[in-house]
Coordinates of C-alpha atoms in Angstrom, one line a residue:
Chain L
M14 CA 15.6 -46.0 14.8
N15 CA 18.4 -45.6 17.2
P16 CA 17.5 -42.9 19.8
S17 CA 21.1 -42.4 20.7
T18 CA 22.1 -41.3 17.2
P19 CA 22.0 -37.5 17.0
E20 CA 20.9 -37.5 13.3
T21 CA 17.7 -39.4 14.1
P22 CA 14.6 -38.0 15.7
T23 CA 13.8 -38.8 19.2
H24 CA 10.8 -38.2 21.3
V25 CA 12.6 -36.1 23.8
S26 CA 12.2 -35.1 27.4
A27 CA 12.3 -31.5 28.5
G28 CA 15.5 -29.7 27.6
R29 CA 16.6 -32.1 24.9
C30 CA 16.4 -31.2 21.3
S31 CA 14.4 -33.4 18.9
G32 CA 17.5 -33.5 16.6
R33 CA 17.2 -33.8 12.8
L34 CA 14.1 -34.9 10.9
A35 CA 14.0 -38.6 10.0
P36 CA 14.5 -39.4 6.3
R37 CA 11.0 -40.7 5.9
H38 CA 9.5 -37.6 7.5
R39 CA 11.7 -35.4 5.3
L40 CA 10.5 -37.3 2.2
A41 CA 6.8 -37.1 3.3
L42 CA 7.1 -33.3 3.9
I43 CA 8.9 -32.7 0.6
V44 CA 6.3 -34.7 -1.4
G45 CA 3.5 -32.9 0.4
L46 CA 5.0 -29.5 -0.3
V47 CA 5.4 -30.3 -4.0
A48 CA 1.9 -31.6 -4.2
V49 CA 0.5 -28.4 -2.5
C50 CA 2.5 -26.2 -4.8
T51 CA 1.4 -28.0 -7.9
F52 CA -2.2 -27.9 -7.0
M53 CA -2.0 -24.2 -6.2
S54 CA -0.1 -23.5 -9.5
L55 CA -2.9 -25.1 -11.5
S56 CA -5.6 -23.2 -9.7
A57 CA -3.8 -19.9 -9.7
A58 CA -2.6 -20.0 -13.3
R59 CA -5.5 -17.9 -14.6
R60 CA -5.2 -15.2 -11.9
D61 CA -1.5 -14.7 -12.3
S62 CA -1.3 -13.6 -15.9
E63 CA 1.1 -10.7 -15.9
A64 CA 0.3 -7.6 -17.9
P65 CA -3.3 -6.7 -18.2
T66 CA -5.0 -7.1 -21.5
E67 CA -5.6 -4.2 -23.7
L68 CA -7.0 -1.1 -22.1
E69 CA -10.7 -0.6 -22.3
R70 CA -11.5 1.1 -25.6
I71 CA -14.0 3.4 -23.9
A72 CA -12.6 4.2 -20.6
R73 CA -14.7 5.9 -17.9
T74 CA -12.9 9.1 -18.4
N75 CA -12.7 8.8 -22.1
S76 CA -16.3 8.9 -23.3
A77 CA -16.8 9.1 -27.1
T78 CA -20.0 11.2 -26.7
P79 CA -19.6 14.5 -28.4
P80 CA -19.9 17.8 -26.5
R81 CA -23.5 18.9 -26.1
D82 CA -22.9 22.1 -27.9
S83 CA -20.3 23.7 -30.2
L84 CA -20.8 27.1 -28.5
P85 CA -18.5 28.0 -25.7
F86 CA -19.9 26.8 -22.4
F87 CA -18.5 27.5 -18.9
E88 CA -20.1 27.4 -15.5
Q89 CA -18.8 27.4 -11.9
S90 CA -20.3 26.4 -8.6
W91 CA -19.4 25.4 -5.1
V92 CA -19.4 21.8 -4.1
S93 CA -18.9 22.3 -0.3
P94 CA -21.2 25.0 1.3
S95 CA -19.7 28.0 3.0
G96 CA -18.7 27.3 6.6
H97 CA -19.4 23.6 6.3
T98 CA -16.0 22.8 7.8
P99 CA -13.1 25.2 8.6
S100 CA -10.9 23.4 6.1
A101 CA -11.6 21.4 2.9
H102 CA -9.1 19.7 0.7
C103 CA -8.2 17.0 -1.8
S104 CA -11.4 16.6 -3.8
T105 CA -12.1 13.7 -6.2
I106 CA -14.9 13.5 -8.8
A107 CA -16.4 10.7 -10.7
T108 CA -18.9 10.4 -13.5
L109 CA -21.5 7.8 -12.4
P110 CA -23.3 5.3 -14.7
S111 CA -26.5 7.2 -14.2
G112 CA -24.9 10.4 -15.5
D113 CA -24.8 12.1 -12.1
L114 CA -21.5 13.4 -10.8
L115 CA -20.2 12.5 -7.3
A116 CA -17.5 14.6 -5.6
L117 CA -15.7 13.6 -2.4
W118 CA -13.3 15.5 -0.3
Y119 CA -12.0 15.6 3.3
G120 CA -13.0 18.4 5.7
G121 CA -12.4 19.3 9.3
T122 CA -10.6 21.7 11.5
R123 CA -7.5 21.4 9.5
E124 CA -5.6 18.8 7.4
G125 CA -4.7 15.9 9.5
A126 CA -6.9 16.8 12.5
A127 CA -8.7 14.1 14.3
D128 CA -12.1 15.5 13.4
V129 CA -11.5 15.3 9.6
A130 CA -14.1 13.2 7.8
L131 CA -14.7 12.3 4.1
Y132 CA -17.8 14.0 2.6
T133 CA -19.6 13.4 -0.7
S134 CA -21.9 15.7 -2.7
R135 CA -23.9 14.8 -5.8
L136 CA -24.7 16.8 -8.9
P137 CA -27.7 15.2 -10.6
K138 CA -27.5 14.8 -14.3
G139 CA -28.5 18.1 -15.9
G140 CA -28.5 19.8 -12.5
T141 CA -26.5 22.9 -11.5
V142 CA -26.6 22.7 -7.7
W143 CA -24.6 20.2 -5.6
S144 CA -26.4 18.4 -2.9
S145 CA -25.7 18.9 0.8
P146 CA -22.6 17.1 2.0
V147 CA -23.0 13.6 3.4
E148 CA -20.4 12.2 5.7
V149 CA -19.0 8.9 4.5
I150 CA -16.4 8.0 7.1
D151 CA -14.4 9.6 9.8
R152 CA -11.5 8.5 12.0
E153 CA -13.6 6.7 14.5
A154 CA -15.7 4.8 11.9
A155 CA -12.5 3.8 10.1
E156 CA -11.1 2.6 13.4
Q157 CA -14.1 0.4 13.9
E158 CA -14.3 -0.9 10.4
L159 CA -10.5 -1.6 10.2
D160 CA -10.1 -3.0 13.7
R161 CA -7.1 -0.9 14.5
R162 CA -5.9 2.5 15.7
I163 CA -6.6 5.2 13.2
K164 CA -5.2 8.7 13.9
K165 CA -6.5 10.5 10.8
V166 CA -8.1 10.0 7.4
G167 CA -6.8 11.7 4.2
N168 CA -6.4 11.5 0.4
T169 CA -9.1 9.6 -1.3
V170 CA -10.1 8.8 -4.8
I171 CA -13.5 7.5 -6.1
F172 CA -14.1 5.8 -9.5
P173 CA -16.7 3.4 -11.0
D174 CA -15.9 -0.1 -12.3
E175 CA -17.2 -1.6 -15.5
V176 CA -20.3 -3.3 -13.8
G177 CA -21.4 0.0 -12.2
N178 CA -20.1 -0.4 -8.7
L179 CA -18.4 2.7 -7.3
W180 CA -15.1 2.3 -5.5
M181 CA -13.4 4.4 -2.9
V182 CA -9.7 4.1 -2.0
F183 CA -8.8 6.2 1.0
S184 CA -5.7 6.7 3.1
T185 CA -5.5 6.4 6.9
V186 CA -2.6 7.0 9.3
S187 CA -2.1 5.0 12.5
V188 CA 1.1 6.6 13.6
G189 CA 3.2 9.5 12.4
G190 CA 2.5 11.8 9.4
W191 CA 1.2 11.2 5.9
S192 CA 4.3 9.2 4.9
G193 CA 3.0 6.6 7.3
S194 CA -0.3 6.2 5.4
A195 CA -1.9 2.9 4.4
L196 CA -4.7 2.5 1.8
N197 CA -8.1 1.0 2.3
I198 CA -10.8 0.2 -0.1
K199 CA -14.6 0.1 0.0
S200 CA -17.3 -0.1 -2.6
S201 CA -20.8 1.1 -3.2
R202 CA -23.5 -0.6 -5.2
D203 CA -25.8 2.4 -5.3
E204 CA -23.6 5.1 -6.7
G205 CA -22.2 6.3 -3.4
R206 CA -25.5 6.5 -1.4
T207 CA -24.4 3.7 0.9
W208 CA -21.0 2.0 1.3
G209 CA -19.7 -1.4 2.3
E210 CA -17.1 -2.2 4.9
S211 CA -13.6 -1.0 4.6
Q212 CA -10.8 -3.4 3.7
R213 CA -7.2 -2.8 4.4
L214 CA -4.8 -3.2 1.4
T215 CA -1.3 -4.4 2.1
L216 CA 0.9 -2.7 -0.5
N217 CA 4.2 -2.2 1.1
H218 CA 6.8 -4.5 2.6
F219 CA 7.8 -2.5 5.7
L220 CA 4.9 -2.8 8.1
N221 CA 2.6 -1.7 5.2
L222 CA 3.7 1.9 5.8
S223 CA 3.6 4.6 3.2
S224 CA 0.9 4.0 0.5
L225 CA -0.9 7.1 -0.7
V226 CA -3.4 7.8 -3.5
R227 CA -4.4 10.8 -5.4
N228 CA -5.7 10.2 -9.0
K229 CA -8.2 8.1 -10.9
P230 CA -7.4 4.7 -12.5
I231 CA -7.2 3.3 -16.0
Y232 CA -9.2 0.2 -16.9
A233 CA -8.1 -3.0 -18.7
E234 CA -10.3 -5.1 -20.8
D235 CA -9.7 -8.2 -18.6
G236 CA -11.5 -6.3 -15.8
R237 CA -8.5 -5.2 -13.9
V238 CA -8.3 -1.6 -12.6
G239 CA -4.9 0.1 -12.6
L240 CA -4.9 2.8 -9.9
P241 CA -2.0 5.1 -9.6
V242 CA -0.6 5.3 -6.0
Y243 CA 2.7 6.3 -4.5
H244 CA 5.2 5.8 -1.7
E245 CA 6.7 8.5 0.4
M246 CA 8.8 6.9 3.2
A247 CA 12.6 7.0 3.0
T248 CA 12.3 7.4 -0.8
K249 CA 9.5 8.7 -2.9
F250 CA 8.3 6.9 -6.1
P251 CA 5.1 6.2 -8.0
Q252 CA 3.3 2.8 -8.0
I253 CA 0.5 1.2 -9.9
L254 CA -2.0 -0.8 -7.9
W255 CA -3.7 -3.4 -10.1
F256 CA -6.8 -5.0 -8.6
R257 CA -9.6 -7.1 -9.9
P258 CA -13.1 -6.0 -8.6
G259 CA -14.9 -9.1 -7.5
P260 CA -18.7 -9.8 -7.5
G261 CA -20.6 -7.9 -4.9
G262 CA -18.0 -5.1 -4.5
T263 CA -15.2 -7.1 -3.1
V264 CA -11.5 -7.1 -4.1
E265 CA -10.7 -10.4 -5.8
D266 CA -7.0 -10.0 -5.9
Y267 CA -4.4 -7.2 -6.2
K268 CA -0.8 -6.5 -6.7
V269 CA 1.4 -3.4 -6.9
R270 CA 4.1 -2.5 -9.3
S271 CA 6.7 0.0 -7.9
L272 CA 8.4 2.4 -10.2
S273 CA 11.2 3.1 -7.7
S274 CA 13.5 4.3 -10.5
A275 CA 11.3 7.4 -10.8
S276 CA 12.7 8.6 -7.5
G277 CA 11.2 11.9 -6.1
L278 CA 8.2 11.8 -8.4
I279 CA 4.8 11.2 -6.8
Q280 CA 1.0 11.5 -7.3
P281 CA 0.9 10.0 -10.8
S282 CA -2.0 10.8 -13.1
L283 CA -2.7 8.3 -15.8
V284 CA -4.2 9.1 -19.2
S285 CA -5.1 6.3 -21.6
L286 CA -3.9 7.3 -25.1
G287 CA -5.7 4.5 -26.9
G288 CA -4.5 1.0 -27.7
D289 CA -1.8 -0.1 -25.3
R290 CA -0.4 3.3 -24.7
V291 CA -0.7 5.2 -21.4
L292 CA 0.7 8.6 -20.3
M293 CA 1.8 9.2 -16.7
I294 CA 2.1 12.7 -15.5
L295 CA 4.0 13.2 -12.2
R296 CA 4.3 15.7 -9.5
D297 CA 7.9 16.8 -9.1
G298 CA 9.5 16.4 -5.7
T299 CA 13.0 16.3 -7.1
G300 CA 13.7 20.0 -7.0
Q301 CA 13.6 20.5 -10.8
H302 CA 10.2 22.2 -10.4
A303 CA 8.8 20.8 -13.7
V304 CA 5.9 18.6 -14.7
H305 CA 7.3 15.1 -15.5
T306 CA 5.9 12.5 -17.9
A307 CA 6.6 8.9 -18.7
L308 CA 5.0 6.7 -21.4
S309 CA 3.9 3.1 -21.4
E310 CA 3.4 1.0 -24.5
D311 CA 2.0 -2.0 -22.7
N312 CA -1.0 -0.9 -20.8
G313 CA 0.9 0.7 -17.9
W314 CA 3.0 -2.4 -17.1
T315 CA 6.4 -0.9 -18.0
W316 CA 7.4 2.7 -18.4
T317 CA 9.9 4.9 -20.1
E318 CA 12.2 7.0 -17.8
A319 CA 10.3 10.0 -16.5
R320 CA 11.5 13.3 -18.1
A321 CA 10.8 16.9 -17.3
G322 CA 8.6 18.8 -19.6
N323 CA 8.1 22.5 -20.5
L324 CA 5.6 23.3 -17.7
P325 CA 6.5 24.3 -14.1
N326 CA 5.4 22.4 -11.1
P327 CA 5.6 23.7 -7.5
N328 CA 5.6 20.2 -6.0
A329 CA 1.8 20.1 -6.3
A330 CA -0.8 17.6 -7.5
M331 CA -2.2 17.6 -11.0
D332 CA -4.7 15.7 -13.1
A333 CA -5.3 15.2 -16.8
V334 CA -7.9 13.9 -19.2
R335 CA -7.9 13.0 -22.9
L336 CA -10.2 15.0 -25.0
D337 CA -12.3 13.6 -27.8
D338 CA -10.0 15.0 -30.4
G339 CA -7.0 13.2 -28.8
R340 CA -5.5 16.2 -27.1
I341 CA -4.7 16.0 -23.4
L342 CA -6.0 18.6 -20.9
L343 CA -3.9 19.1 -17.8
V344 CA -5.0 21.0 -14.7
Y345 CA -2.1 22.2 -12.7
N346 CA -0.4 25.1 -10.8
H347 CA 1.6 27.2 -13.3
S348 CA 4.4 28.1 -10.9
T349 CA 7.7 26.7 -9.7
D350 CA 7.1 27.5 -6.1
V351 CA 3.5 28.5 -5.1
R352 CA 0.0 27.2 -5.5
E353 CA -1.5 30.7 -6.0
N354 CA -2.9 30.0 -9.5
L355 CA -4.7 27.1 -11.0
S356 CA -4.3 26.7 -14.8
L357 CA -5.2 24.6 -17.8
A358 CA -2.7 23.4 -20.4
I359 CA -3.2 21.4 -23.6
S360 CA -0.9 18.9 -25.2
A361 CA -1.4 17.9 -28.9
D362 CA 1.5 15.5 -28.9
E363 CA 0.6 13.0 -26.2
G364 CA 2.3 15.0 -23.4
Q365 CA 5.6 15.7 -25.0
T366 CA 5.0 19.5 -25.1
W367 CA 2.3 21.6 -23.4
E368 CA 0.6 24.9 -24.2
H369 CA -0.5 27.0 -21.2
R370 CA -4.1 27.9 -22.0
V371 CA -6.3 29.3 -19.2
V372 CA -5.8 30.6 -15.7
L373 CA -8.8 29.4 -13.6
E374 CA -7.8 31.0 -10.3
E375 CA -5.1 33.4 -9.3
E376 CA -4.7 35.4 -6.1
A377 CA -1.5 36.2 -4.1
D378 CA -1.0 34.3 -0.8
R379 CA -4.0 32.0 -1.5
E380 CA -4.0 28.4 -2.4
F381 CA -5.8 26.8 -5.3
S382 CA -4.7 23.2 -5.7
Y383 CA -5.3 19.5 -5.9
P384 CA -7.5 19.5 -9.0
Q385 CA -9.3 16.5 -10.4
V386 CA -10.9 16.3 -13.8
T387 CA -13.4 14.0 -15.4
K388 CA -15.5 14.0 -18.5
A389 CA -19.3 13.6 -18.3
E390 CA -21.4 11.6 -20.8
D391 CA -22.5 14.8 -22.5
G392 CA -18.9 15.7 -23.3
L393 CA -18.5 18.4 -20.7
I394 CA -15.3 18.6 -18.7
H395 CA -15.7 18.9 -15.0
I396 CA -13.0 19.9 -12.6
T397 CA -13.1 20.1 -8.8
Y398 CA -10.3 21.7 -6.7
T399 CA -9.3 23.1 -3.4
W400 CA -10.3 26.7 -3.0
R401 CA -8.1 28.5 -0.4
R402 CA -8.2 25.4 1.6
E403 CA -11.7 26.5 2.7
R404 CA -14.0 25.0 0.2
I405 CA -14.3 22.8 -2.9
R406 CA -15.0 24.5 -6.1
H407 CA -16.4 23.0 -9.4
V408 CA -16.0 24.3 -12.9
A409 CA -17.5 22.8 -16.1
F410 CA -16.8 23.7 -19.7
N411 CA -16.6 22.4 -23.2
T412 CA -13.8 22.3 -25.7
A413 CA -15.2 25.3 -27.5
W414 CA -14.7 27.3 -24.4
L415 CA -11.3 25.9 -23.8
D416 CA -10.1 26.8 -27.3
R417 CA -11.7 30.3 -27.3
E418 CA -8.9 32.7 -26.1
P419 CA -5.6 31.2 -25.1
G420 CA -4.1 33.0 -22.2
R421 CA -7.2 34.4 -20.6
R422 CA -8.0 34.5 -16.9
I423 CA -11.1 33.3 -15.2
A424 CA -11.7 34.1 -11.5
A425 CA -15.2 35.5 -11.1
H426 CA -17.1 33.7 -8.3
P427 CA -20.8 33.6 -7.9
Chain I
M6 CA -14.5 0.1 23.3
N7 CA -15.3 0.7 19.6
T8 CA -13.7 -2.3 18.0
S9 CA -14.0 -6.0 18.6
L10 CA -12.0 -7.4 21.5
L11 CA -11.1 -10.7 20.0
P12 CA -9.2 -11.2 16.7
S13 CA -10.9 -12.0 13.4
S14 CA -9.4 -14.6 11.1
A15 CA -7.2 -12.0 9.4
S16 CA -5.7 -10.9 12.7
L17 CA -5.6 -14.3 14.5
L18 CA -1.9 -15.0 13.7
A19 CA -1.0 -11.4 14.7
F20 CA -2.8 -11.9 18.0
A21 CA -0.9 -15.2 18.6
T22 CA 2.4 -13.6 17.8
L23 CA 1.8 -10.7 20.1
W24 CA 0.6 -13.0 22.8
L25 CA 3.9 -15.0 22.6
I26 CA 6.0 -11.8 22.6
V27 CA 4.2 -10.6 25.8
L28 CA 4.6 -14.1 27.3
N29 CA 8.3 -14.0 26.4
L30 CA 8.7 -10.7 28.2
L31 CA 6.7 -11.9 31.3
V32 CA 8.8 -15.0 31.5
R33 CA 12.0 -13.0 31.4
F34 CA 11.0 -10.3 33.9
S35 CA 8.8 -12.3 36.3
R36 CA 11.4 -15.0 36.7
L37 CA 8.8 -17.3 38.1
P38 CA 10.0 -20.9 38.3
T39 CA 8.8 -23.4 35.8
G40 CA 5.6 -25.3 36.7
L41 CA 2.2 -26.0 35.4
R42 CA 0.5 -23.4 37.7
N43 CA 3.1 -20.7 37.0
N44 CA 3.0 -21.3 33.3
A45 CA -0.7 -21.1 33.2
L46 CA -0.6 -17.9 35.2
L47 CA 1.8 -16.3 32.8
A48 CA -0.1 -17.4 29.7
V49 CA -3.4 -16.0 31.1
A50 CA -1.6 -12.8 32.3
A51 CA -0.2 -12.3 28.8
V52 CA -3.7 -12.5 27.3
L53 CA -5.2 -10.1 29.9
L54 CA -2.4 -7.6 29.2
L55 CA -3.3 -7.6 25.5
L56 CA -6.9 -7.0 26.3
V57 CA -6.4 -4.0 28.6
P58 CA -8.2 -1.0 27.0
V59 CA -6.1 2.0 26.3
G60 CA -7.8 5.0 24.7
G61 CA -10.8 2.9 23.7
L62 CA -8.8 0.2 22.1
P63 CA -7.4 -3.0 23.6
V64 CA -3.6 -3.0 23.7
W65 CA -3.3 -5.7 21.1
R66 CA -5.3 -3.6 18.6
W67 CA -2.7 -0.8 19.0
L68 CA 0.1 -3.2 18.4
F69 CA -1.8 -4.8 15.5
S70 CA -2.0 -1.3 13.9
L71 CA 1.8 -1.2 13.7
Y72 CA 2.5 -4.9 13.2
P73 CA -0.4 -6.3 11.1
N74 CA 1.5 -9.0 9.2
P75 CA 3.8 -11.0 11.5
C76 CA 5.6 -13.7 9.4
L77 CA 5.3 -17.4 10.2
P78 CA 9.0 -17.8 11.0
M79 CA 8.6 -15.1 13.7
L80 CA 5.7 -17.1 15.2
G81 CA 7.8 -20.3 15.0
V82 CA 10.8 -18.7 16.6
L83 CA 8.6 -17.6 19.6
V84 CA 7.1 -21.1 19.9
A85 CA 10.5 -22.7 19.7
Q86 CA 11.8 -20.3 22.4
H87 CA 8.9 -21.2 24.7
G88 CA 9.2 -24.9 23.8
P89 CA 11.5 -26.0 26.7
R90 CA 9.4 -24.3 29.4
F91 CA 5.9 -24.7 28.2
L92 CA 6.0 -27.9 26.1
G93 CA 8.9 -29.7 27.7
L94 CA 10.6 -29.8 24.3
R95 CA 13.6 -28.2 22.8
L96 CA 12.3 -27.8 19.3
F97 CA 15.3 -26.2 17.7
A98 CA 18.9 -27.4 17.7
E99 CA 21.8 -25.0 17.2
T100 CA 21.9 -25.6 13.5
D101 CA 18.1 -24.8 13.2
W102 CA 18.6 -21.5 15.0
N103 CA 21.6 -20.7 12.8
A104 CA 19.5 -21.4 9.7
T105 CA 16.6 -19.3 11.0
W106 CA 18.6 -16.2 11.8
R107 CA 20.7 -16.3 8.7
F108 CA 17.6 -16.7 6.5
G109 CA 16.0 -13.7 8.3
A110 CA 19.1 -11.6 7.9
V111 CA 19.6 -12.3 4.2
V112 CA 16.0 -12.3 3.0
G113 CA 15.1 -9.3 5.2
T114 CA 18.0 -7.2 3.8
V115 CA 17.1 -8.0 0.2
V116 CA 13.3 -7.4 0.7
F117 CA 13.5 -4.3 2.9
L118 CA 16.5 -2.5 1.5
H119 CA 16.2 -3.1 -2.2
P120 CA 14.2 0.1 -3.0
V121 CA 17.0 2.1 -1.5
L122 CA 20.0 0.0 -2.7
L123 CA 18.6 -1.3 -6.1
G124 CA 16.3 1.4 -7.3
G125 CA 15.1 -0.3 -10.5
V126 CA 14.5 -3.8 -9.0
D127 CA 11.1 -4.6 -7.5
F128 CA 11.6 -7.7 -5.4
Y129 CA 8.5 -7.2 -3.4
Y130 CA 6.4 -7.5 -6.6
W131 CA 7.5 -11.1 -7.0
G132 CA 5.6 -11.9 -3.8
W133 CA 2.3 -11.0 -5.6
N134 CA 2.8 -13.8 -8.1
V135 CA 1.2 -16.7 -6.2
N136 CA 2.9 -19.3 -8.3
L137 CA 6.4 -17.8 -8.1
A138 CA 6.2 -17.0 -4.4
A139 CA 4.8 -20.4 -3.5
W140 CA 7.4 -22.3 -5.5
L141 CA 10.2 -20.1 -4.1
I142 CA 9.1 -20.7 -0.5
A143 CA 8.6 -24.4 -1.3
A144 CA 12.1 -24.7 -2.9
V145 CA 13.8 -23.2 0.1
A146 CA 11.7 -25.2 2.5
I147 CA 12.5 -28.4 0.6
T148 CA 16.2 -27.6 0.8
F149 CA 16.1 -27.2 4.5
L150 CA 13.9 -30.3 5.0
A151 CA 16.3 -32.3 2.8
L152 CA 19.1 -31.3 5.2
G153 CA 16.9 -32.3 8.1
N154 CA 16.8 -28.7 9.4
H155 CA 13.7 -27.8 11.4
F156 CA 13.6 -24.3 9.9
G157 CA 12.2 -26.0 6.8
L158 CA 9.1 -26.8 8.9
L159 CA 8.6 -23.1 9.5
L160 CA 8.8 -22.4 5.8
A161 CA 6.4 -25.2 5.0
G162 CA 4.0 -23.7 7.6
S163 CA 4.5 -20.3 5.9
L164 CA 3.6 -21.8 2.6
V165 CA 0.4 -23.4 3.9
V166 CA -0.7 -20.2 5.6
F167 CA 0.1 -18.2 2.5
L168 CA -2.0 -20.4 0.3
M169 CA -4.8 -20.2 2.9
G170 CA -4.5 -16.4 3.0
G171 CA -4.0 -16.4 6.8
L172 CA -2.6 -12.9 7.0
E173 CA -4.1 -9.6 6.0
S174 CA -1.3 -9.4 3.3
K175 CA -1.6 -11.3 0.1
N176 CA 2.1 -11.0 -0.7
G177 CA 4.2 -14.1 -0.3
W178 CA 7.1 -12.3 1.1
D179 CA 5.1 -11.1 4.1
Y180 CA 4.6 -14.8 5.1
V181 CA 8.3 -15.5 5.4
I182 CA 9.8 -12.2 6.6
D183 CA 8.7 -9.1 8.6
P184 CA 10.7 -6.2 10.0
I185 CA 10.7 -7.4 13.6
F186 CA 12.0 -10.8 12.5
W187 CA 14.6 -9.2 10.2
I188 CA 15.9 -6.9 13.0
A189 CA 16.0 -9.9 15.4
S190 CA 17.9 -11.9 12.8
L191 CA 20.4 -9.1 12.2
V192 CA 21.1 -8.9 15.9
S193 CA 21.4 -12.6 16.3
V194 CA 23.6 -13.1 13.3
T195 CA 25.8 -10.3 14.5
R196 CA 26.0 -11.8 18.0
R197 CA 26.4 -15.4 16.9
D198 CA 28.4 -15.2 13.7
L199 CA 29.9 -11.8 13.0
F200 CA 31.0 -10.9 16.6
P201 CA 32.8 -14.2 17.3
A202 CA 34.4 -14.0 13.8
M203 CA 35.7 -10.5 14.6
V204 CA 37.0 -11.6 18.0
K205 CA 38.7 -14.5 16.3
A206 CA 40.3 -12.3 13.7
V207 CA 41.6 -9.9 16.3
R208 CA 43.1 -12.7 18.3
R209 CA 44.8 -14.0 15.2
G210 CA 46.3 -10.5 14.7
P211 CA 50.0 -9.7 14.5
S212 CA 50.5 -9.6 18.3
A213 CA 49.5 -13.2 18.5
Q214 CA 51.7 -14.4 15.7
P215 CA 54.4 -16.7 16.8
H216 CA 58.1 -16.0 16.0
A217 CA 59.9 -18.4 13.8
D218 CA 61.1 -20.2 16.9
G219 CA 57.5 -20.7 18.0
S220 CA 57.4 -18.2 20.9
L221 CA 54.8 -15.5 21.0
R222 CA 55.7 -11.8 20.9

């Protein structure tokens, strides 16, 4: 080796560059890299299969159990007690393996305030009264678990996996507004009575900013969970977070598919149509003020172009569930500009057209919004929603009630 | 203080990067002469500055909140910048720096701007595919290494850390590019490549064209 030749490496003194790598060092490094990649490829081959296998035939929200009664049934109750927090919003509800229902929402002085915390309440199987709220996590606890500055906590969704663990994906903001959110995940092995540590999910390329969540997932037979999430910074679009729940309530691996061509459409709600088909219903932020839908024929991996349907949407969240007879029930605000009513609509053609069916709530200058719907083991449909931004309300009914009198209004409160 | 003072394994590289950034600033602004004692003083001062509690959190946790996944080339660039003073080594030659900044500018522009520029293409998704991401990084690293360019070492390091899951992110792109490195690369490419090229073009303008007899206008 000739130290004076610029192309050859030298052990240099301060201020001198080491020059180019020696050919034998280059070769060793290249061989090493190829060996590492080959080893890694073999070990990761199983994990990296692309599209998930067929959607679970009996999805959590798609129980085949018939309704408990063919007579019309409807009941309503409060999930959050009066005066519990000045503000309550963004509820989520899950049917648990035991048959209980668990609702979760965020409450505090106002949306985005530092004192906002996530609360759960339980409705035992067969019961009619929700339990007292239990605080799950607040800003300070999230800060401690995630080892970073947390300014506020927000939108959350809870859902069970196929082995009975309950999962919670919640958004936190370190700086700025909701568009600066990041998502975190934690799990419970006792149906939401206790929760494990939070884990940060890195879903976005720019400082992991702008990942939000609203609606429940779909389930694939290979164990993967497809959670609809969305992005809001600079441009808005839906995403699907695919993750594989690991043993003991940990996340084994995850990846995100961005549907950035669906610009301006957020808060996707997914409905498994059976087989490989999935319907996506989207909140409209494009200014068309219409409920949008897209269809997937490959378990939510690729999607048709989203198109506006025949229902209005005031840029507000919605949720949907597939009924036992194959129809789809949508809970939404039937308006182009306000959230003053909360309505139910039915589609008998897999989301192509909708029929407005029932008005659950309606009052001028009040907000009834952010519904979430699930089906219980007994076939009853349960909906929770934000009531005037003050409380979380729950209604339960069967399809006989839903089909009774199209166009009627329900607004009586206990 | 309600969170741990020292980094966990997922935040170790972030802490190291932040420490080198603060050290860089201290070196520039303190202007202390090189020497073992001064260097040690600056290194310790940088650590202490990161551990100062602000609002119940050490400073570095605040910075980590905003910059959770520093890429390996960024860490390498900082080490290379400190090389002459702290290690007595000039780790990067001019060609290595050129490769580093051009890589950062091109890859960063593709990864960070594609949702805006190319709505239907999801480049970031490729980074979730461990095989694809690893082979892509390895191919680029091998190319640079075959040319004897030291930037290949940074990419090889990125690959190893990616396979070890050394960052909070599990996406391969986050191991080779981050927004700070991208912006630094754009500034450097503009300063080193684009600006001199523009000056050259202006100098070659009509006023500098010689007449047929060879004289200038």
